[in-house]
XYZ file of C-alpha atoms in Angstrom:
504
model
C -230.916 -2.873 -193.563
C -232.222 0.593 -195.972
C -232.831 3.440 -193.308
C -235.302 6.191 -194.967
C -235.821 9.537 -193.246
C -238.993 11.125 -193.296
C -240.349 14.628 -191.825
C -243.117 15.167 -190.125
C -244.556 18.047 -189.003
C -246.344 18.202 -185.053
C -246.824 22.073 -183.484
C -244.681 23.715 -185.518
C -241.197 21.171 -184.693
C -239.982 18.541 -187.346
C -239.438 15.243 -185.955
C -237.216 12.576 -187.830
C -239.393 9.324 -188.126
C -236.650 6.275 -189.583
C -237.946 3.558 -191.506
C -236.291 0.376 -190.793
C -236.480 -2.668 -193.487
C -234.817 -5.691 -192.239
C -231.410 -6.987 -194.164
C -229.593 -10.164 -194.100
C -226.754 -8.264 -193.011
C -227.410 -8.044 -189.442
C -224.904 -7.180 -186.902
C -222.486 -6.612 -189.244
C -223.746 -3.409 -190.219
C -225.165 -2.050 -187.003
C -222.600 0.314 -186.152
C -222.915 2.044 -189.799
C -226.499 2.066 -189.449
C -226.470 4.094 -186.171
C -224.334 6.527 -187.587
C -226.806 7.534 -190.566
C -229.622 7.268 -188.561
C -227.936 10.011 -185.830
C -226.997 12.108 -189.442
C -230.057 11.835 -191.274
C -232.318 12.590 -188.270
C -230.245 15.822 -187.670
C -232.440 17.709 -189.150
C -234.797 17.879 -186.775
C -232.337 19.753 -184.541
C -233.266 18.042 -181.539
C -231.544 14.666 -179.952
C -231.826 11.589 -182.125
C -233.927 8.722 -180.899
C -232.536 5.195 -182.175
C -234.468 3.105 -184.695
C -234.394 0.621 -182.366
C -235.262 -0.490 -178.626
C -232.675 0.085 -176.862
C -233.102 1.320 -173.030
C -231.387 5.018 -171.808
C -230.412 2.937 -168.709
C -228.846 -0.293 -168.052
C -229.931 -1.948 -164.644
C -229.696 -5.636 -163.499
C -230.936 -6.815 -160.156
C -228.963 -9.567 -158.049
C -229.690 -12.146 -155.202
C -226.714 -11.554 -152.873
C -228.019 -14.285 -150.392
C -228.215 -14.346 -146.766
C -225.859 -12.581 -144.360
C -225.525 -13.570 -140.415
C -224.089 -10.998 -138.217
C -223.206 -11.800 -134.531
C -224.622 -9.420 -132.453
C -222.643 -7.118 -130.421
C -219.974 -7.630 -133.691
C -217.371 -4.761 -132.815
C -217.267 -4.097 -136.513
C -218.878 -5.786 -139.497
C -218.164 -4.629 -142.986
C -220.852 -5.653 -146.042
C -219.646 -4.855 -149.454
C -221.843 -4.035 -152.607
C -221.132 -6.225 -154.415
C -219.989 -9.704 -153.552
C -217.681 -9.699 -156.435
C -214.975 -7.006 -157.471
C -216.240 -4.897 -160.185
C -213.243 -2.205 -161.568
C -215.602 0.475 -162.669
C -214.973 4.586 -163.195
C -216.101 7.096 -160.334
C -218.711 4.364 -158.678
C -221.470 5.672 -156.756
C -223.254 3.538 -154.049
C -226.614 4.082 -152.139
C -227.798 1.597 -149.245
C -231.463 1.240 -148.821
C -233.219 -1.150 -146.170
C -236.968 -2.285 -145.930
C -238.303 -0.903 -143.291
C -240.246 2.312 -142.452
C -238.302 4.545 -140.051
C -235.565 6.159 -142.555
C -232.224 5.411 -141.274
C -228.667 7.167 -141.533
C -225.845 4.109 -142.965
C -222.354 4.454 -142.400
C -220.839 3.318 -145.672
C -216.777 3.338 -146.321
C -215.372 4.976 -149.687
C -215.498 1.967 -151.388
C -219.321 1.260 -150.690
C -219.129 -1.137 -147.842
C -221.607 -0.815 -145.482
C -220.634 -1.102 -141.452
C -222.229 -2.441 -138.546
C -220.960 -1.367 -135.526
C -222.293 -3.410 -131.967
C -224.493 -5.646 -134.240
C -228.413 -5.768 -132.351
C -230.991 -8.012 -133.356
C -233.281 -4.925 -134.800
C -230.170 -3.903 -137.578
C -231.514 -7.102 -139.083
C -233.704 -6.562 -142.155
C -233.694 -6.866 -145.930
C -230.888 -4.668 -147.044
C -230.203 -3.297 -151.051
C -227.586 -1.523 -152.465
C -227.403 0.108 -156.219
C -224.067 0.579 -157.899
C -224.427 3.170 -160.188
C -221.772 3.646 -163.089
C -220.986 4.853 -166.690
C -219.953 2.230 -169.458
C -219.395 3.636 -172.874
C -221.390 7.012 -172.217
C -224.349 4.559 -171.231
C -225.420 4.731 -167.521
C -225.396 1.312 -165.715
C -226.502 0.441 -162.309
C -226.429 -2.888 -160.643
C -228.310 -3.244 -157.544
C -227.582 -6.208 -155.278
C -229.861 -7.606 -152.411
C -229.325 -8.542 -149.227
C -230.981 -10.781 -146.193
C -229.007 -10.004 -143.235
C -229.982 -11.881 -139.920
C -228.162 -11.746 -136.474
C -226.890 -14.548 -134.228
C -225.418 -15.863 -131.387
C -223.025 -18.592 -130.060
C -224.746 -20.350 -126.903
C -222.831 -19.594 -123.643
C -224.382 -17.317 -120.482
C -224.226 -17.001 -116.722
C -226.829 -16.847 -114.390
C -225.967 -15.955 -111.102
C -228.072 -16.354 -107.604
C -227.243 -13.675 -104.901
C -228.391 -13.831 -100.886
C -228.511 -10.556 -99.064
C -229.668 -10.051 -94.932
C -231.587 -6.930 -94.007
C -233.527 -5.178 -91.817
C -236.187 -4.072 -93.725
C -238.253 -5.519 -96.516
C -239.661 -2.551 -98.336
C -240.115 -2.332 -102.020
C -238.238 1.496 -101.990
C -235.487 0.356 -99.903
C -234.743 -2.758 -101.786
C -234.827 -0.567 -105.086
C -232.531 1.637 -103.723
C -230.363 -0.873 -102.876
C -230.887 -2.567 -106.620
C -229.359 0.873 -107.890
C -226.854 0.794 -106.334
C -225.811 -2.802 -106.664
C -225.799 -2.241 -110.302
C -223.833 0.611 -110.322
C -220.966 -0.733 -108.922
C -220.884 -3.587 -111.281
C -220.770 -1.163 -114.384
C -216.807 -1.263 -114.076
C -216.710 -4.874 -113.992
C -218.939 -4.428 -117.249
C -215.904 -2.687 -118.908
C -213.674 -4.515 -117.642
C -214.831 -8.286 -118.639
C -216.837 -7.228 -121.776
C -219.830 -8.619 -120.259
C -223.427 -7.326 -119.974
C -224.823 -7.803 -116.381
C -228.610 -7.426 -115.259
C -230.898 -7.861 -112.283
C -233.711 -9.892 -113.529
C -235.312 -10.535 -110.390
C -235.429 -10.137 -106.991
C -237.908 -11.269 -103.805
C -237.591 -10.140 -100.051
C -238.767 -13.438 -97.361
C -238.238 -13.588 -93.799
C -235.256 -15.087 -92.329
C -235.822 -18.398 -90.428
C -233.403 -17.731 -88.208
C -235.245 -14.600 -86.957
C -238.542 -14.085 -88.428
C -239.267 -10.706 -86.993
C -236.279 -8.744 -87.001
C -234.392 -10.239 -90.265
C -235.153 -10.369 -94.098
C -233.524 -12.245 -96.892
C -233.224 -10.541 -99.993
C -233.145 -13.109 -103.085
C -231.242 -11.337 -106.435
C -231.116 -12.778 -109.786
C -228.042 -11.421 -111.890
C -227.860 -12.720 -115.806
C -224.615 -12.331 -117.238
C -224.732 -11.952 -120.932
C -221.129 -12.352 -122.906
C -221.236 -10.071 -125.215
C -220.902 -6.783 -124.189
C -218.672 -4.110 -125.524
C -215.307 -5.627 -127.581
C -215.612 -8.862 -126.831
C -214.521 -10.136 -130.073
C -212.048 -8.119 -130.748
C -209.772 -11.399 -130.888
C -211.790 -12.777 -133.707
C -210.907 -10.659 -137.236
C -211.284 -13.497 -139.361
C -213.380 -12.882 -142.595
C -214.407 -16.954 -143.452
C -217.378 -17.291 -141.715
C -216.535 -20.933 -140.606
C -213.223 -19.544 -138.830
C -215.164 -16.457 -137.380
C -217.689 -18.890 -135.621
C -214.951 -21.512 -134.262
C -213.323 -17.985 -132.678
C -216.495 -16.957 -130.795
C -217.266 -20.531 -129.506
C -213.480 -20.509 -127.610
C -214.175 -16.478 -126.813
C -217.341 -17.302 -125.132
C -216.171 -20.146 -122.998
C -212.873 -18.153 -122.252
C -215.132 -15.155 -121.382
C -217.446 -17.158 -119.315
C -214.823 -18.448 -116.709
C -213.271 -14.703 -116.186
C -216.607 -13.276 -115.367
C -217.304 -15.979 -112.667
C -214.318 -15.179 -111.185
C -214.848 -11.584 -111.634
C -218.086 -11.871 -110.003
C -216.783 -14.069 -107.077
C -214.108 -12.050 -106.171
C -216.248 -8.572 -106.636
C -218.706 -10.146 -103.807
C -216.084 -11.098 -101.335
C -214.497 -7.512 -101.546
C -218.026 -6.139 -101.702
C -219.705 -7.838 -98.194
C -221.833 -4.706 -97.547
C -223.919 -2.082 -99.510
C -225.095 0.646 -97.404
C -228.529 2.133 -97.964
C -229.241 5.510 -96.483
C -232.560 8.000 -96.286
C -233.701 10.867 -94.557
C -236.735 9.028 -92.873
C -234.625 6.494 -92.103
C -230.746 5.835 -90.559
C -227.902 3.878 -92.781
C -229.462 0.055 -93.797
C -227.326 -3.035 -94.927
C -227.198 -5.126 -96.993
C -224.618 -8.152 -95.787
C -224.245 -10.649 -98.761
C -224.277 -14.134 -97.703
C -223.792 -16.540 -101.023
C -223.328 -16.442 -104.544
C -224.060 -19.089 -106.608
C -223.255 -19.557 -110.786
C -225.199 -21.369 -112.964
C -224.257 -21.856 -116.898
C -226.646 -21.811 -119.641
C -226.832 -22.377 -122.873
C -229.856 -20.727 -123.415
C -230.930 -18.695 -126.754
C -231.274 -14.865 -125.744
C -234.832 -13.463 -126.106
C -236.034 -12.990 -129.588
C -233.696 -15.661 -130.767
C -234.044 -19.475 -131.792
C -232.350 -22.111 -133.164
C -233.680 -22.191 -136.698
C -230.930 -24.205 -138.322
C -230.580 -21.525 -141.336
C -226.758 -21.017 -140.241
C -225.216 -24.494 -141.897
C -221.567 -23.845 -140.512
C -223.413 -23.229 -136.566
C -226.346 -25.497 -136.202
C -226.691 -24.940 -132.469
C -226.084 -21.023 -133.379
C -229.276 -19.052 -132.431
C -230.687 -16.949 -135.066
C -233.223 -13.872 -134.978
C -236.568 -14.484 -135.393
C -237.980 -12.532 -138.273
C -241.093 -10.380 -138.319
C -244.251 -12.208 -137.677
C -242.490 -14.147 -134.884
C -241.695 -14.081 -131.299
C -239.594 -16.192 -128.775
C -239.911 -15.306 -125.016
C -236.242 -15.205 -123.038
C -234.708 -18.497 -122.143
C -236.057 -20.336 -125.269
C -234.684 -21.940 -128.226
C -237.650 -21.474 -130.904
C -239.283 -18.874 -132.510
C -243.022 -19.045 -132.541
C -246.050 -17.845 -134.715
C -247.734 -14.532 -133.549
C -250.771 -15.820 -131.985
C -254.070 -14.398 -133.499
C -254.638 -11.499 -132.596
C -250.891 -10.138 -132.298
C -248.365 -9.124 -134.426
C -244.455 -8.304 -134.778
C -243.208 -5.239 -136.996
C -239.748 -6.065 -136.674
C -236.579 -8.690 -136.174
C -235.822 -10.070 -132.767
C -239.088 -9.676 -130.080
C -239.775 -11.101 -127.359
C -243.680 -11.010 -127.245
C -245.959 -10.274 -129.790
C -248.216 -7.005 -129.953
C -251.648 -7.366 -129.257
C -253.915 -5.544 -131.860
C -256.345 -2.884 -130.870
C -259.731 -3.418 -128.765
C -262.263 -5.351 -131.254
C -259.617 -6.092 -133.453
C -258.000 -9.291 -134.144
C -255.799 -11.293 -136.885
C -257.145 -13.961 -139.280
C -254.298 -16.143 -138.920
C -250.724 -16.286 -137.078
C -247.923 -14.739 -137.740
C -249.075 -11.325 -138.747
C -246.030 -9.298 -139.412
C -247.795 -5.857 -139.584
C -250.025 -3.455 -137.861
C -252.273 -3.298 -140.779
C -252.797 -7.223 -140.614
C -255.429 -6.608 -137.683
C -259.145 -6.417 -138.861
C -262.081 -5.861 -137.304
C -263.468 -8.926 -135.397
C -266.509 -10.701 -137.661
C -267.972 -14.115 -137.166
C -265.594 -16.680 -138.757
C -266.886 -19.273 -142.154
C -267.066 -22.000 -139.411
C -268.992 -20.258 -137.374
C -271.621 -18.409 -139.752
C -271.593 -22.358 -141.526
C -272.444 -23.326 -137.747
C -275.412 -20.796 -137.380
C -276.815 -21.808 -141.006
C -276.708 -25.210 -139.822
C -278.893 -24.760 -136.299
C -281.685 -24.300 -138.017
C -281.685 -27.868 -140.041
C -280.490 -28.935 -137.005
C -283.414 -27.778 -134.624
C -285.787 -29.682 -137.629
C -284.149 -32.910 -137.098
C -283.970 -32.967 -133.512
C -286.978 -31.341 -132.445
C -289.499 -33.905 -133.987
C -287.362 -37.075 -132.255
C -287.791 -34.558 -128.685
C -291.220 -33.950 -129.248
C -291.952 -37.888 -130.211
C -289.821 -38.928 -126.682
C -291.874 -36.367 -124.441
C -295.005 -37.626 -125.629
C -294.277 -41.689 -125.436
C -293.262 -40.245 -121.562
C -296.226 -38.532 -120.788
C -298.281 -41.830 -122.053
C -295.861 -43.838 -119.706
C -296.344 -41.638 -116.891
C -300.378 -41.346 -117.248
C -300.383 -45.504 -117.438
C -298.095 -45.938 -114.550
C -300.385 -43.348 -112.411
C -304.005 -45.315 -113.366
C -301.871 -48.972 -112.363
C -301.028 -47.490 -108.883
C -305.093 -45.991 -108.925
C -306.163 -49.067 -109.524
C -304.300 -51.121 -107.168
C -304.576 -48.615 -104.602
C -308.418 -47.842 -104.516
C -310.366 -50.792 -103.299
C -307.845 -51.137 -100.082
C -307.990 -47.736 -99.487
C -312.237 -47.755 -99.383
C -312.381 -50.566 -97.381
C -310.262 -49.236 -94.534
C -311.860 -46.022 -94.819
C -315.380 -47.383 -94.334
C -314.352 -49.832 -91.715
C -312.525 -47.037 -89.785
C -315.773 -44.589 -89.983
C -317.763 -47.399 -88.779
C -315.328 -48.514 -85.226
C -315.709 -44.320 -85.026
C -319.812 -44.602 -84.895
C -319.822 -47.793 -82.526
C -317.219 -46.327 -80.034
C -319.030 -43.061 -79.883
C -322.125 -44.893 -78.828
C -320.778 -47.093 -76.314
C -318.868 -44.281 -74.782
C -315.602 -46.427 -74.831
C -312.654 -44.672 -73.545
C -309.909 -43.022 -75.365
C -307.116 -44.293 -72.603
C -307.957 -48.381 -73.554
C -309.341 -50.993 -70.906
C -307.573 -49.407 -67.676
C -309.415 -46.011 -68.077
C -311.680 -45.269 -65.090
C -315.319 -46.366 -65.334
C -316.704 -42.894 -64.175
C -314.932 -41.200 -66.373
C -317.097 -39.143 -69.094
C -317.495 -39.664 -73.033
C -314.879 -37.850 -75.085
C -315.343 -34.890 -76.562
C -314.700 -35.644 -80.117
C -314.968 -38.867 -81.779
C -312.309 -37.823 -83.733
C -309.836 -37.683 -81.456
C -309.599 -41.282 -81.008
C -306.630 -43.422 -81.993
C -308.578 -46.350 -83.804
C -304.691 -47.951 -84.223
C -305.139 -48.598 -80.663
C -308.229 -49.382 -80.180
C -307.898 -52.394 -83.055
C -304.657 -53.811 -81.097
C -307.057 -53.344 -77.709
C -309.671 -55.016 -79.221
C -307.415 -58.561 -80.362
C -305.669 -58.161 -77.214
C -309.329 -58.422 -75.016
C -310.475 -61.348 -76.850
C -308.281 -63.641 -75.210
C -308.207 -62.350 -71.445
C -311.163 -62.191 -68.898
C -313.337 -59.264 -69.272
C -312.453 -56.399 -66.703
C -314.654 -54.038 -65.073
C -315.722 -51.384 -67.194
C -315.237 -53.314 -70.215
C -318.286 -54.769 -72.374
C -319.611 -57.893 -71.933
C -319.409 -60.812 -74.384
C -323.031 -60.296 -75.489
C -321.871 -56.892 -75.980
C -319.155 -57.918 -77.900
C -320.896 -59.956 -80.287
C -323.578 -57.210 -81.046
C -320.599 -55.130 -81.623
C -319.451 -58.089 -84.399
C -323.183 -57.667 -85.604
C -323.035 -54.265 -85.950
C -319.391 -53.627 -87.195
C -320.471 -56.124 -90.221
C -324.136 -54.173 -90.946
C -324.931 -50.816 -91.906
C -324.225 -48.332 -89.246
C -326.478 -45.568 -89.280
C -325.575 -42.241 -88.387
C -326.468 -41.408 -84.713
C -326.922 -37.643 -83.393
C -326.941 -36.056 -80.375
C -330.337 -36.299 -79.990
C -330.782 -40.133 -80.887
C -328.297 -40.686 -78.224
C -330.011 -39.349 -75.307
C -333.387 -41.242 -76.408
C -331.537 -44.025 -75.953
C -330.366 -43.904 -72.407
């Protein structure tokens, strides 16, 4: 390789330009070449640049693979690197992925600790080793995905107190103190106690006078030191040593917690409306789990702990007592590692999908594709269907019309004859003067009033009736009848008041 030096001038400096021709040489003569090119290009009187590429820093990025933690860990020491590097005067610096900045405690020889592991230290973890090699700077930075977990194993416990009162102040106060006293079997037992619940009924025994106060108390085994037994660094050992912890720690606290009630009968409530209440416990029943904790499911990432729970990442949720970790429904999210319920997003806002994992993943709510497909497509719609309506209202109307002038027809000439024949018995009653009250009114009784009063229903069953007895007094004779037969079957004509009194 020939090296050729030429000057340049740019506002008022002289910079050293190299010309590089390539030579069969190669690597044998790099180390010469550098050392002409630094000389040569001296004149400038500034630093050399190198005829070649080659970067001011060196920096490689690593995959250092997943890490599980188990929470509550009494100490838990990451390294760097996960291999020992012998380097000069090393500097480290820990950085994590999320938005809050945080303070890390790292040791002197870069390891980062955890101390009483929670499901939020989880995250995406990175650190840089930074470090000279050969007057070069070098930095390596290594990355980390660090979930927690837990061995199964809890206690739920069942409590019955008696009381006189059944007031939501009084049984508060009487909560407080309750868990007060239990904070030194906390300490003692490396447990984690809470009141989850608790309901006031009345007694059966006593209705009126006496209350039963129902307390649920969840025991949760890791509290405070409780592995410091387990020191192992193999993860596979580690995990064997918390599955015998827990079940060794689970048997103490139930007898912690059964002999803590039998020395503890009473609690005594007092207030100044008020004079001292108890509290008399009455039974204690256990009940063992193996339950995830909230924000955790079984996942199946840990290979050496199958049944192990693991936090549930960002985006995903698992309510307390279950063993999976769900989707964010839409319109909720999760910003962080271990929740229990999603967030909801904002009034009018909403998620396209599930599993948002961030604040900004809520949008403002707009019709979805299916349904602004679904409103394009009423339109064709309403043109298929509204001809095939339109046809099946008009066929019924035709139906309807026909069936109407069949019933007309059928109807009419019945209905005309009875008519006429009924107008006509009115005309020939009126002019004989026949009673309304049949064949056994009274002779000397007067015409009715109005012709129309009369029930010609009765006077037709009358009439068959009459033909086959004797005629009675005040009832027409048979010559009278038959003219009646004549002149039921002709014309009647239309008599007035005045024709009538002609006649008699």
């Amino acid at each position: 390789m020939v090296t050729r030096c030429s000057t340049l001038r740019s506002r008022g400096r002289m910079l050293c330009v190299p010309h590089v021709w390539p030579d069969p040489g190669g690597s044998r003569v790099l180390g010469t070449m550098r050392i002409l090119t630094l000389v040569l290009c001296s004149c400038s009187g500034k630093p050399a640049s190198l005829p070649w590429d080659l970067p001011a820093i060196s920096s490689w990025e690593h995959q250092g693979g997943l890490v599980f933690i188990h929470m509550e860990s009494s100490l838990y020491s990451l390294p760097c690197s996960p291999i020992e590097m012998e380097v000069a005067d090393p500097t480290y610096r820990w950085v994590q992925d999320r938005a809050a900045p945080r303070l890390f405690s790292v040791t002197k020889e870069g390891h980062l600790l955890f101390q009483h592991f929670q499901a939020g230290d989880s995250g995406k973890y990175s650190c840089t080793i930074s470090y000279m090699k050969h007057g070069v700077p070098v930095s390596q930075t290594f990355h980390y995905s660090v979930f927690g977990y837990h061995v199964l194993g809890g206690l739920d416990t069942v409590l019955l107190f008696h009381s006189k009162l059944c007031e939501d102040e009084w049984t508060k106060r009487f909560l407080w103190g309750l868990q007060d006293k239990l904070r030194q079997l906390e300490i003692e037992q490396h447990c984690k106690l809470q009141l989850t619940a608790s309901f006031c009924v009345p007694s059966l025994n006593n209705p009126s006078d006496e209350f039963i106060v129902q307390v649920q108390l969840e025991a949760s085994l890791f509290g405070p030191h409780w592995d410091e037994q387990c020191n192992a660094q193999d993860m596979e050992t580690v995990t064997d040593c918390y599955r015998k912890t827990v079940q060794h720690n689970l048997g103490q606290v139930q007898l912690a917690l059964t002999r803590f009630f039998k020395e503890h009968k009473s609690f005594h409530v007092t207030g100044a409306d008020i004079p001292s209440i108890n509290f008399t416990n009455e039974f204690v029943g256990f009940l063992k789990t193996k339950q995830c904790s909230g924000g955790y499911g079984q996942t199946k990432q840990l290979q050496r702990c199958l049944n192990c729970c693991i936090v549930c990442p960002p985006g995903t949720f698992s309510p307390p007592k279950n063993s999976q970790c769900f989707p964010c429904p839409v319109g909720t999210y999760s910003l962080s590692y271990g929740v229990a319920f999603c967030t909801p997003c904002k009034d009018g806002m909403t998620t396209r999908v599930p599993g948002a994992s961030s604040v900004t993943d809520c949008v403002k709510k707009e019709r979805t594709k299916q349904d602004v497909s679904i409103m394009h497509r009423i339109p064709v719609l309403l043109l298929l269907i509204l001809p095939a309506l339109l046809a099946l209202n008009f066929l019924f109307i035709l139906s309807s019309c026909y069936w109407f002038y069949q019933e007309y027809q059928v109807s009419s000439p019945r209905a005309s004859k009875m008519m006429g024949s009924t107008t006509r018995m009115e005309m020939v009653t009126s002019f004989f003067r026949i009673p309304s009250q049949g064949p056994q009114a009274d002779p000397d009784a007067g015409p009715a009033s109005d012709t129309s009063d009369l029930d010609t229903s009765d006077l037709d069953a009358s009439t068959s009736q009459r033909g086959d007895e004797e005629p009675t007094h005040g009832a027409p004779s048979p010559a009278m009848t038959s003219n009646l037969a004549t002149v039921t079957d002709e014309a009647t004509p239309v008599l007035t008041l005045e024709d009538r009194k002609d006649t008699f």
